[in-house]
C-alpha positions as a Python dict, from the first residue, in 0.01 Angstrom:
ca = {
    (1, 'M'): (0, 0, 0),
    (2, 'P'): (211, 302, 90),
    (3, 'L'): (412, 124, 360),
    (4, 'N'): (782, 103, 275),
    (5, 'A'): (954, -238, 263),
    (6, 'Q'): (1089, -225, 618),
    (7, 'A'): (756, -109, 762),
    (8, 'L'): (581, -380, 563),
    (9, 'N'): (795, -649, 726),
    (10, 'T'): (743, -521, 1080),
    (11, 'A'): (382, -404, 1054),
    (12, 'T'): (114, -592, 1241),
    (13, 'F'): (-192, -712, 1055),
    (14, 'A'): (-384, -435, 1233),
    (15, 'D'): (-139, -183, 1080),
    (16, 'L'): (-190, -331, 735),
    (17, 'L'): (-567, -330, 768),
    (18, 'A'): (-559, 30, 891),
    (19, 'D'): (-370, 115, 570),
    (20, 'T'): (-627, -68, 353),
    (21, 'H'): (-874, 151, 164),
    (22, 'H'): (-1093, -68, -60),
    (23, 'T'): (-1090, -444, -8),
    (24, 'A'): (-965, -707, 233),
    (25, 'V'): (-1033, -1066, 131),
    (26, 'H'): (-939, -1381, 317),
    (27, 'L'): (-926, -1736, 181),
    (28, 'E'): (-917, -2026, 427),
    (29, 'M'): (-854, -2377, 295),
    (30, 'R'): (-778, -2597, 597),
    (31, 'D'): (-1024, -2833, 766),
    (32, 'V'): (-856, -2798, 1107),
    (33, 'Y'): (-694, -2504, 1280),
    (34, 'A'): (-538, -2531, 1624),
    (35, 'V'): (-459, -2171, 1703),
    (36, 'G'): (-425, -2095, 2072),
    (37, 'D'): (-670, -1806, 2099),
    (38, 'E'): (-960, -2040, 2013),
    (39, 'R'): (-856, -2338, 2225),
    (40, 'D'): (-1090, -2287, 2522),
    (41, 'D'): (-1396, -2190, 2319),
    (42, 'Y'): (-1342, -2481, 2080),
    (43, 'A'): (-1307, -2729, 2368),
    (44, 'A'): (-1629, -2598, 2523),
    (45, 'F'): (-1805, -2628, 2187),
    (46, 'L'): (-1692, -2990, 2154),
    (47, 'R'): (-1828, -3066, 2503),
    (48, 'T'): (-2158, -2882, 2470),
    (49, 'G'): (-2227, -2827, 2100),
    (50, 'V'): (-2303, -2464, 2186),
    (51, 'P'): (-2087, -2186, 2038),
    (52, 'N'): (-1970, -1895, 2248),
    (53, 'L'): (-2116, -1596, 2064),
    (54, 'D'): (-2007, -1342, 2323),
    (55, 'P'): (-1814, -1073, 2130),
    (56, 'T'): (-1630, -973, 2449),
    (57, 'R'): (-1454, -1310, 2484),
    (58, 'S'): (-1166, -1494, 2323),
    (59, 'F'): (-1005, -1311, 2029),
    (60, 'W'): (-1319, -1117, 1931),
    (61, 'P'): (-1246, -799, 2136),
    (62, 'Q'): (-933, -752, 1924),
    (63, 'W'): (-1080, -862, 1591),
    (64, 'M'): (-1421, -698, 1584),
    (65, 'P'): (-1302, -336, 1623),
    (66, 'L'): (-1046, -388, 1343),
    (67, 'V'): (-1316, -507, 1107),
    (68, 'Q'): (-1572, -250, 1217),
    (69, 'D'): (-1321, 34, 1170),
    (70, 'A'): (-1223, -90, 824),
    (71, 'V'): (-1584, -133, 715),
    (72, 'A'): (-1671, 215, 850),
    (73, 'R'): (-1392, 354, 626),
    (74, 'G'): (-1552, 184, 324),
    (75, 'V'): (-1336, -131, 311),
    (76, 'V'): (-1528, -432, 183),
    (77, 'M'): (-1426, -737, 387),
    (78, 'R'): (-1497, -1083, 247),
    (79, 'R'): (-1395, -1425, 379),
    (80, 'A'): (-1427, -1750, 183),
    (81, 'R'): (-1373, -2098, 321),
    (82, 'I'): (-1308, -2412, 119),
    (83, 'V'): (-1419, -2712, 326),
    (84, 'S'): (-1429, -3088, 295),
    (85, 'E'): (-1768, -3252, 341),
    (86, 'P'): (-1878, -3395, 567),
    (87, 'V'): (-1710, -3123, 770),
    (88, 'T'): (-1469, -3169, 1059),
    (89, 'D'): (-1564, -3076, 1414),
    (90, 'Y'): (-1349, -2767, 1377),
    (91, 'I'): (-1540, -2648, 1068),
    (92, 'R'): (-1866, -2716, 1250),
    (93, 'Y'): (-1736, -2488, 1529),
    (94, 'E'): (-1615, -2226, 1282),
    (95, 'H'): (-1954, -2224, 1110),
    (96, 'A'): (-2127, -2185, 1447),
    (97, 'I'): (-1920, -1876, 1543),
    (98, 'T'): (-1935, -1710, 1201),
    (99, 'P'): (-2230, -1489, 1308),
    (100, 'L'): (-1967, -1286, 1495),
    (101, 'N'): (-1772, -1233, 1171),
    (102, 'L'): (-2094, -1114, 1011),
    (103, 'Q'): (-2176, -891, 1309),
    (104, 'A'): (-1835, -728, 1275),
    (105, 'G'): (-1902, -650, 908),
    (106, 'E'): (-1744, -935, 712),
    (107, 'D'): (-1930, -1122, 439),
    (108, 'V'): (-1861, -1497, 448),
    (109, 'R'): (-1909, -1776, 195),
    (110, 'W'): (-1841, -2149, 204),
    (111, 'L'): (-1732, -2368, -87),
    (112, 'P'): (-1742, -2748, -68),
    (113, 'R'): (-1396, -2875, -168),
    (114, 'R'): (-1541, -3097, -443),
    (115, 'R'): (-1649, -2777, -623),
    (116, 'A'): (-1295, -2632, -607),
    (117, 'S'): (-1108, -2907, -795),
    (118, 'D'): (-1051, -2701, -1110),
    (119, 'I'): (-954, -2375, -935),
    (120, 'P'): (-583, -2285, -933),
    (121, 'L'): (-517, -2218, -564),
    (122, 'P'): (-207, -2101, -378),
    (123, 'G'): (-61, -2347, -130),
    (124, 'N'): (-158, -2144, 177),
    (125, 'D'): (-441, -1945, 328),
    (126, 'F'): (-406, -1574, 264),
    (127, 'W'): (-531, -1222, 306),
    (128, 'L'): (-528, -998, -2),
    (129, 'L'): (-541, -627, 78),
    (130, 'D'): (-650, -370, -180),
    (131, 'G'): (-557, -616, -454),
    (132, 'Q'): (-191, -528, -396),
    (133, 'L'): (-52, -708, -94),
    (134, 'V'): (-80, -1076, -2),
    (135, 'Q'): (-21, -1207, 347),
    (136, 'F'): (13, -1585, 337),
    (137, 'H'): (-45, -1783, 656),
    (138, 'H'): (174, -2082, 739),
    (139, 'F'): (49, -2361, 964),
    (140, 'T'): (189, -2691, 1086),
    (141, 'G'): (26, -3017, 982),
    (142, 'T'): (-187, -3010, 1296),
    (143, 'G'): (-315, -2658, 1227),
    (144, 'A'): (-101, -2461, 1471),
    (145, 'W'): (83, -2148, 1358),
    (146, 'A'): (419, -2241, 1207),
    (147, 'T'): (731, -2081, 1355),
    (148, 'N'): (727, -1828, 1073),
    (149, 'G'): (350, -1797, 1055),
    (150, 'R'): (323, -1536, 783),
    (151, 'E'): (481, -1425, 459),
    (152, 'R'): (400, -1101, 277),
    (153, 'T'): (444, -1024, -89),
    (154, 'S'): (335, -779, -355),
    (155, 'V'): (489, -982, -640),
    (156, 'P'): (242, -938, -929),
    (157, 'A'): (219, -1312, -1009),
    (158, 'A'): (131, -1398, -647),
    (159, 'V'): (-122, -1115, -628),
    (160, 'A'): (-280, -1227, -957),
    (161, 'L'): (-302, -1591, -845),
    (162, 'C'): (-462, -1494, -515),
    (163, 'T'): (-702, -1251, -679),
    (164, 'T'): (-821, -1508, -933),
    (165, 'A'): (-841, -1786, -674),
    (166, 'F'): (-1040, -1579, -428),
    (167, 'E'): (-1283, -1437, -683),
    (168, 'T'): (-1349, -1781, -832),
    (169, 'V'): (-1409, -1932, -488),
    (170, 'W'): (-1631, -1637, -397),
    (171, 'E'): (-1838, -1671, -713),
    (172, 'R'): (-1899, -2043, -647),
    (173, 'G'): (-1933, -2010, -272),
    (174, 'V'): (-2253, -2040, -72),
    (175, 'P'): (-2343, -1742, 148),
    (176, 'H'): (-2310, -1826, 517),
    (177, 'E'): (-2684, -1794, 580),
    (178, 'K'): (-2753, -2060, 316),
    (179, 'Y'): (-2473, -2305, 393),
    (180, 'T'): (-2561, -2601, 611),
    (181, 'V'): (-2279, -2800, 762),
    (182, 'Q'): (-2288, -3174, 711),
    (183, 'A'): (-2111, -3323, 1012),
    (184, 'L'): (-1911, -3646, 1010),
}
């Protein structure tokens, strides 16, 4: 990534993704997230069981153009999720809205946690950009963003761990279209 150290610390994720040329991979490992931009849609899903698949609502108007632009530039975007089974209500919701990730241009796979026991994993969710930069995400125990919600590094050992972890999860993962959630 050509960003200098100061720019790297102040850059938004959109800036980082705009500077990505080949790959952007995301590993999610939590069973519950409580991030504010999903609150209303998640509550409605819990009440109705119907996902909001309107790409003009919630956080999608910001996310979809970022992904579509990256994919149009040739960036391969993959997202893998390690989940406990039976899944939580949140994972059921996340699975139901994943068609919007696919519509934007991401490829998504799911890995049951029992199949991840022998995979060395970092302690936090992350994005790995161009195999060079890791952005770790920090959450509270309830799934909200922690005060310092992100940490970025290009330390070779961290990059190697994240690369190996993601690729192993991806290889074992089930493509979204074939993964069926087993609710509690």
